[in-house]
Amino acid sequence: MIKLHDKYFKPFISAKDIETAVDKLVAEIANDFGDEIPVFVGILNGSFMFASDFVKKYPKPCEVTFIKLASYEGVKSSEDIQRLIGLTQDLTGRTVIILEDIIDTGKTLEEVHRIFKNEKVNTLKIATLFYKPEAYKKDFKLHYIGMEIPNKFIVGYGLDYDNLGRDLPEVYQIKETQHMTNLVLFGPPGAGKGTQANFLKEKYNLVHISTGDVFRYNIKNETALGTLAKSYIDKGALVPDQVTIDMLNAEVEKNADASGFLFDGFPRTTAQAKALDELMDTKDSQINAMIALEVEDEVLVQRLLERGKTSGRADDADEGVIRNRLKVYYDETAIVADYYTAQNKFIAVDGVGSIEEITERLSTVIDKL
């Protein structure tokens, strides 16, 4: 993570991946133009590093020049394109290839086309190292693209944020930090996760996401994901992790302005934990802690048997079934604790006592976060 002025940026594209994209563009253009001598035109300021690396790698004779345009103020592309330095050579009848560092809205590209229309060039081609398809609003053809990227602000490799960051050899993406507290509430069957989740979500203004509730909602409402999940369940197969994470993503998207999330019943495997980390990273957020309610087996068995008298759940009424559920938990699910322990995010809380006592213990932990 780096800080430029008042904003933070996270690693996005490595120097090696940038070099691969430049090599790709060089190979494509050299193959298309053979022994013809093109004029490469870099768009300053951003393309100076890209243009330099490109022409150094270009295997045939070529010419290179620059024009300077300005269209960014801070992190937003402005509507006003200023031509600050123009061309100093006659390009009539020449093949011109624009070397752009990045194309997003296309406003700069529009000005480029206007400039070179007046220059009466024979051929005009556009090559850009980075391209944001989600942001592009123009109809001009892009002939060569190094790589497509999401519509998020980036710095490095010639790109800046208020004049800082151009010198970085890698590319960084802005971290639009969500000021969230995201928790995973963990524990074996009967530990009291659901009960405590109801108190915690109110106290800390968190959105409670229970995997069971999410599944039931999607299946009942016959959403695309619910129908897909049901097709696996009906066959007695496990629902793939990606289907589950897609459901959770939909819930997170519904509550984009939330103060944070309390995940209950997920993740159940290390693979799911990694998928959840990736999901939260796309929201420029993270899981702050896994809080595990720890309760001895005999207490759990008695709790579940007692719950079975009123819950109507068959798996709460049979001691043998209950003990098997606990075994499955320890064999398959408890290993997720190791994943969060490795990140220093695992916190164990005594889950025995009154509901109020346990809530107070959990609150003490969360307050420190």
Coordinates of C-alpha atoms in Angstrom, one line a residue:
M1 CA 0.0 0.0 0.0
I2 CA 1.2 3.5 -0.8
K3 CA -0.1 7.0 0.1
L4 CA 0.0 9.9 -2.4
H5 CA -1.3 13.1 -1.0
D6 CA -4.5 12.2 0.9
K7 CA -5.3 8.9 -0.8
Y8 CA -4.2 5.3 -0.5
F9 CA -3.4 3.0 -3.4
K10 CA -2.9 -0.7 -3.5
P11 CA -0.7 -2.8 -5.8
F12 CA -2.5 -3.6 -9.1
I13 CA -0.3 -4.4 -12.1
S14 CA 3.3 -5.6 -11.6
A15 CA 6.2 -4.3 -13.6
K16 CA 6.5 -7.7 -15.2
D17 CA 2.9 -7.7 -16.4
I18 CA 3.4 -4.2 -17.8
E19 CA 6.4 -5.4 -19.7
T20 CA 4.4 -8.3 -21.1
A21 CA 1.7 -5.9 -22.3
V22 CA 4.3 -3.6 -24.0
D23 CA 6.0 -6.6 -25.7
K24 CA 2.6 -7.7 -27.0
L25 CA 1.9 -4.3 -28.5
V26 CA 5.4 -4.1 -30.0
A27 CA 5.0 -7.5 -31.7
E28 CA 1.5 -6.7 -33.1
I29 CA 2.5 -3.3 -34.5
A30 CA 5.9 -4.5 -35.9
N31 CA 4.1 -7.4 -37.6
D32 CA 1.5 -5.1 -39.2
F33 CA 3.9 -2.5 -40.5
G34 CA 6.9 -4.5 -41.5
D35 CA 9.6 -2.3 -43.0
E36 CA 7.5 0.8 -43.1
I37 CA 8.8 3.6 -40.9
P38 CA 5.9 4.8 -38.7
V39 CA 5.8 7.9 -36.6
F40 CA 5.0 7.1 -33.0
V41 CA 3.3 10.0 -31.2
G42 CA 3.3 9.9 -27.4
I43 CA 0.6 11.8 -25.5
L44 CA 2.2 13.6 -22.6
N45 CA 2.5 13.6 -19.8
G46 CA 1.3 10.1 -19.0
S47 CA 2.8 8.2 -21.9
F48 CA 6.4 9.2 -21.5
M49 CA 7.4 5.9 -19.8
F50 CA 5.3 3.7 -22.0
A51 CA 6.6 5.4 -25.2
S52 CA 10.2 5.2 -24.0
D53 CA 9.9 1.4 -23.3
F54 CA 8.0 0.8 -26.5
V55 CA 10.4 2.5 -28.9
K56 CA 13.4 0.8 -27.2
K57 CA 11.8 -2.6 -27.9
Y58 CA 10.6 -1.7 -31.4
P59 CA 12.7 -3.9 -33.8
K60 CA 12.6 -1.7 -36.9
P61 CA 13.5 2.0 -37.7
C62 CA 10.9 4.4 -36.5
E63 CA 10.4 8.1 -35.6
V64 CA 9.0 9.3 -32.3
T65 CA 7.5 12.6 -31.2
F66 CA 5.2 14.0 -28.6
I67 CA 2.2 16.2 -28.1
K68 CA 1.0 17.4 -24.7
L69 CA -2.7 17.3 -23.7
A70 CA -4.2 17.8 -20.3
S71 CA -7.6 16.4 -19.2
Y72 CA -7.3 15.3 -15.5
E73 CA -8.0 17.2 -12.4
G74 CA -7.2 15.1 -9.3
V75 CA -8.8 11.7 -9.9
K76 CA -11.5 12.8 -12.4
S77 CA -11.3 13.2 -16.1
S78 CA -12.4 16.7 -17.0
E79 CA -14.4 17.7 -20.0
D80 CA -11.9 20.4 -21.0
I81 CA -9.0 19.1 -23.1
Q82 CA -6.1 21.6 -23.4
R83 CA -3.5 21.2 -26.1
L84 CA -0.4 22.5 -24.5
I85 CA 2.3 21.5 -26.9
G86 CA 1.7 20.7 -30.6
L87 CA 3.4 18.9 -33.4
T88 CA 6.6 20.4 -34.8
Q89 CA 7.0 18.3 -38.0
D90 CA 5.1 17.7 -41.2
L91 CA 3.2 14.4 -41.1
T92 CA 1.4 14.7 -44.4
G93 CA 1.0 11.3 -46.0
R94 CA 2.8 9.5 -43.1
T95 CA 1.6 6.5 -41.0
V96 CA 1.1 7.8 -37.4
I97 CA 0.6 5.5 -34.4
I98 CA -0.6 7.2 -31.2
L99 CA 0.9 5.8 -28.1
E100 CA -1.5 6.4 -25.2
D101 CA -0.9 5.3 -21.7
I102 CA -4.6 4.9 -20.9
I103 CA -7.9 5.4 -22.6
D104 CA -11.0 5.8 -20.4
T105 CA -13.8 8.2 -21.4
G106 CA -12.2 8.9 -24.8
K107 CA -12.2 12.7 -24.5
T108 CA -8.5 13.0 -25.1
L109 CA -8.8 10.6 -28.1
E110 CA -11.4 12.8 -29.6
E111 CA -9.0 15.8 -29.5
V112 CA -6.2 13.6 -31.0
H113 CA -8.5 12.7 -33.9
R114 CA -9.3 16.4 -34.5
I115 CA -5.6 17.3 -34.5
F116 CA -4.5 14.6 -36.9
K117 CA -7.4 15.2 -39.3
N118 CA -5.8 18.6 -39.9
E119 CA -2.4 17.0 -40.4
K120 CA -3.5 15.0 -43.4
V121 CA -1.8 11.9 -42.3
N122 CA -2.1 8.8 -44.5
T123 CA -2.9 6.3 -41.7
L124 CA -3.8 7.0 -38.1
K125 CA -3.7 4.1 -35.6
I126 CA -4.4 4.1 -31.9
A127 CA -2.4 2.0 -29.5
T128 CA -3.1 2.2 -25.7
L129 CA -1.4 0.4 -22.9
F130 CA -4.4 0.4 -20.7
Y131 CA -8.1 0.5 -21.6
K132 CA -11.2 1.0 -19.5
P133 CA -14.1 -0.5 -21.5
E134 CA -16.6 0.4 -18.9
A135 CA -15.7 4.1 -19.1
Y136 CA -15.2 4.5 -22.9
K137 CA -18.0 6.7 -24.4
K138 CA -16.7 7.3 -27.9
D139 CA -16.9 5.5 -31.3
F140 CA -13.3 5.8 -32.3
K141 CA -11.6 2.5 -33.0
L142 CA -8.8 1.3 -30.8
H143 CA -6.4 -0.7 -33.0
Y144 CA -4.0 -2.0 -30.3
I145 CA -4.8 -2.6 -26.6
G146 CA -2.2 -3.8 -24.1
M147 CA -4.7 -4.8 -21.4
E148 CA -8.2 -4.0 -20.3
I149 CA -8.7 -2.8 -16.7
P150 CA -11.6 -1.9 -14.5
N151 CA -12.9 1.6 -14.3
K152 CA -10.9 2.6 -11.2
F153 CA -8.3 5.3 -10.9
I154 CA -4.7 4.2 -11.2
V155 CA -1.3 5.6 -10.8
G156 CA 2.2 4.6 -11.7
Y157 CA 4.2 3.9 -14.9
G158 CA 3.6 7.5 -16.1
L159 CA 0.2 8.0 -14.5
D160 CA -0.2 10.4 -11.7
Y161 CA -2.5 11.7 -8.9
D162 CA -2.0 15.4 -8.7
N163 CA 1.6 15.1 -10.1
L164 CA 2.7 12.2 -7.8
G165 CA 3.2 8.6 -8.8
R166 CA 4.4 8.9 -12.4
D167 CA 7.9 7.5 -11.4
L168 CA 6.5 4.2 -10.0
P169 CA 7.6 1.2 -12.1
E170 CA 4.3 -0.6 -11.2
V171 CA 0.7 0.4 -11.4
Y172 CA -1.4 1.0 -8.2
Q173 CA -5.2 1.2 -7.9
I174 CA -7.0 3.7 -5.7
K175 CA -8.3 2.1 -2.5
E176 CA -11.7 3.6 -1.9
T177 CA -11.7 2.5 1.7
Q178 CA -15.1 1.5 3.1
H179 CA -15.0 2.3 6.7
M180 CA -16.5 -1.0 7.7
T181 CA -16.2 -3.5 10.5
N182 CA -16.6 -6.9 8.9
L183 CA -16.8 -9.9 11.2
V184 CA -17.1 -13.7 10.8
L185 CA -19.0 -15.2 13.7
F186 CA -17.8 -18.7 14.2
G187 CA -18.5 -21.7 16.3
P188 CA -19.9 -25.3 16.4
P189 CA -23.7 -26.1 16.2
G190 CA -25.4 -24.9 19.4
A191 CA -22.7 -22.3 20.2
G192 CA -25.3 -19.5 20.0
K193 CA -24.1 -17.7 16.9
G194 CA -27.6 -16.8 15.7
T195 CA -28.7 -15.5 19.1
Q196 CA -25.6 -13.3 19.5
A197 CA -25.8 -12.1 15.9
N198 CA -29.2 -10.6 16.6
F199 CA -27.8 -8.6 19.4
L200 CA -24.5 -7.6 17.7
K201 CA -26.1 -6.4 14.5
E202 CA -28.3 -4.0 16.4
K203 CA -25.6 -2.7 18.7
Y204 CA -23.0 -2.1 16.0
N205 CA -25.3 -1.4 13.1
L206 CA -24.0 -4.4 11.1
V207 CA -25.8 -6.2 8.3
H208 CA -26.2 -9.8 9.4
I209 CA -25.7 -12.2 6.6
S210 CA -26.6 -15.8 7.5
T211 CA -25.8 -18.3 4.8
G212 CA -28.8 -20.4 5.6
D213 CA -31.1 -17.3 5.3
V214 CA -29.5 -16.3 2.0
F215 CA -30.0 -19.8 0.6
R216 CA -33.6 -20.0 1.7
Y217 CA -34.4 -16.6 0.3
N218 CA -32.9 -17.3 -3.1
I219 CA -34.5 -20.7 -3.4
K220 CA -37.9 -19.5 -2.2
N221 CA -37.9 -16.5 -4.6
E222 CA -36.5 -18.7 -7.5
T223 CA -33.7 -16.3 -8.3
A224 CA -31.2 -17.5 -10.9
L225 CA -28.7 -18.4 -8.1
G226 CA -31.4 -20.0 -6.0
T227 CA -32.5 -22.2 -8.9
L228 CA -28.9 -23.1 -9.6
A229 CA -28.2 -24.0 -5.9
K230 CA -31.4 -26.0 -5.7
S231 CA -30.3 -28.1 -8.7
Y232 CA -27.3 -29.2 -6.7
I233 CA -29.2 -29.7 -3.5
D234 CA -31.9 -31.9 -5.3
K235 CA -29.1 -34.2 -6.5
G236 CA -27.6 -34.5 -3.1
A237 CA -24.5 -32.6 -4.2
L238 CA -22.7 -29.8 -2.5
V239 CA -23.4 -26.3 -3.8
P240 CA -20.2 -25.0 -5.4
D241 CA -18.4 -22.3 -3.5
Q242 CA -18.7 -19.8 -6.3
V243 CA -22.5 -20.1 -6.2
T244 CA -22.5 -19.3 -2.5
I245 CA -20.1 -16.4 -2.8
D246 CA -22.2 -15.0 -5.7
M247 CA -25.2 -15.0 -3.4
L248 CA -23.3 -13.3 -0.6
N249 CA -21.9 -10.7 -3.1
A250 CA -25.5 -9.9 -4.1
E251 CA -26.3 -9.4 -0.4
V252 CA -23.3 -7.1 0.1
E253 CA -24.3 -5.1 -3.0
K254 CA -27.8 -4.6 -1.7
N255 CA -26.2 -3.0 1.4
A256 CA -23.4 -1.0 -0.2
D257 CA -23.7 1.8 2.4
A258 CA -23.6 -0.5 5.4
S259 CA -21.3 0.2 8.4
G260 CA -20.1 -3.4 8.1
F261 CA -21.2 -7.1 7.8
L262 CA -21.6 -9.9 10.3
F263 CA -21.1 -13.2 8.4
D264 CA -22.8 -16.2 10.1
G265 CA -22.4 -19.8 8.7
F266 CA -19.7 -18.7 6.2
P267 CA -17.0 -19.4 5.5
R268 CA -17.0 -23.2 6.2
T269 CA -13.8 -24.1 4.3
T270 CA -10.4 -22.5 3.6
A271 CA -11.4 -22.1 0.0
Q272 CA -14.5 -20.2 1.0
A273 CA -12.5 -18.0 3.4
K274 CA -10.1 -17.1 0.5
A275 CA -13.1 -16.4 -1.7
L276 CA -14.6 -14.1 1.0
D277 CA -11.3 -12.2 1.3
E278 CA -11.3 -11.7 -2.5
L279 CA -14.9 -10.5 -2.4
M280 CA -14.2 -8.0 0.3
D281 CA -11.1 -6.8 -1.5
T282 CA -13.3 -5.9 -4.5
K283 CA -15.2 -3.6 -2.1
D284 CA -11.9 -2.1 -0.9
S285 CA -12.6 -3.7 2.5
Q286 CA -11.6 -6.7 4.5
I287 CA -12.6 -9.2 7.2
N288 CA -11.4 -7.6 10.5
A289 CA -11.8 -10.7 12.7
M290 CA -13.1 -14.1 13.0
I291 CA -14.7 -14.4 16.5
A292 CA -15.2 -17.9 17.6
L293 CA -17.6 -18.9 20.4
E294 CA -16.0 -21.8 22.2
V295 CA -18.2 -24.2 24.1
E296 CA -17.5 -27.7 25.4
D297 CA -19.1 -30.6 23.5
E298 CA -21.3 -31.8 26.4
V299 CA -22.8 -28.4 26.9
L300 CA -23.5 -28.2 23.1
V301 CA -25.2 -31.5 23.1
Q302 CA -27.5 -30.5 26.0
R303 CA -28.2 -27.1 24.4
L304 CA -29.2 -28.7 21.1
L305 CA -31.3 -31.4 22.7
E306 CA -33.1 -28.7 24.7
R307 CA -33.6 -26.7 21.5
G308 CA -34.9 -29.7 19.7
K309 CA -37.9 -29.8 22.1
T310 CA -39.2 -26.6 20.5
S311 CA -37.3 -26.1 17.2
G312 CA -38.9 -29.0 15.3
R313 CA -35.6 -29.8 13.8
A314 CA -34.9 -33.5 13.5
D315 CA -31.1 -33.0 13.8
D316 CA -31.6 -31.3 17.2
A317 CA -33.6 -34.3 18.6
D318 CA -31.1 -37.2 18.2
E319 CA -28.0 -37.2 20.3
G320 CA -26.1 -39.4 17.8
V321 CA -26.9 -37.0 15.0
I322 CA -25.8 -34.1 17.1
R323 CA -22.5 -35.7 17.9
N324 CA -21.9 -36.5 14.3
R325 CA -22.6 -32.8 13.4
L326 CA -20.0 -31.8 15.9
K327 CA -17.5 -34.3 14.4
V328 CA -18.1 -32.9 10.9
Y329 CA -17.6 -29.4 12.3
Y330 CA -14.2 -30.3 13.8
D331 CA -13.1 -32.3 10.8
E332 CA -14.1 -30.0 8.0
T333 CA -14.9 -26.5 9.3
A334 CA -12.7 -25.8 12.3
I335 CA -9.7 -25.7 10.1
V336 CA -10.9 -22.3 8.8
A337 CA -9.7 -21.0 12.2
D338 CA -6.2 -21.7 11.1
Y339 CA -6.6 -19.6 8.1
Y340 CA -7.6 -16.6 10.2
T341 CA -5.0 -17.4 12.9
A342 CA -2.3 -17.0 10.2
Q343 CA -3.6 -13.5 9.6
N344 CA -3.8 -12.7 13.3
K345 CA -7.5 -12.3 13.0
F346 CA -8.7 -15.2 15.0
I347 CA -10.2 -14.4 18.4
A348 CA -11.7 -17.0 20.8
V349 CA -14.5 -16.0 23.2
D350 CA -16.0 -18.1 26.0
G351 CA -19.5 -19.1 24.8
V352 CA -20.7 -20.4 28.2
G353 CA -22.9 -18.3 30.4
S354 CA -25.9 -16.2 30.1
I355 CA -26.8 -14.6 26.8
E356 CA -26.0 -11.2 28.3
E357 CA -22.6 -12.3 29.7
I358 CA -21.6 -13.7 26.3
T359 CA -22.8 -10.6 24.5
E360 CA -20.7 -8.5 26.9
R361 CA -17.6 -10.6 26.1
L362 CA -18.1 -10.3 22.4
S363 CA -18.7 -6.5 22.7
T364 CA -15.4 -6.1 24.5
V365 CA -13.6 -7.8 21.7
I366 CA -15.4 -5.8 19.0
D367 CA -14.9 -2.5 20.7
K368 CA -11.1 -3.1 20.6
L369 CA -11.4 -3.5 16.8

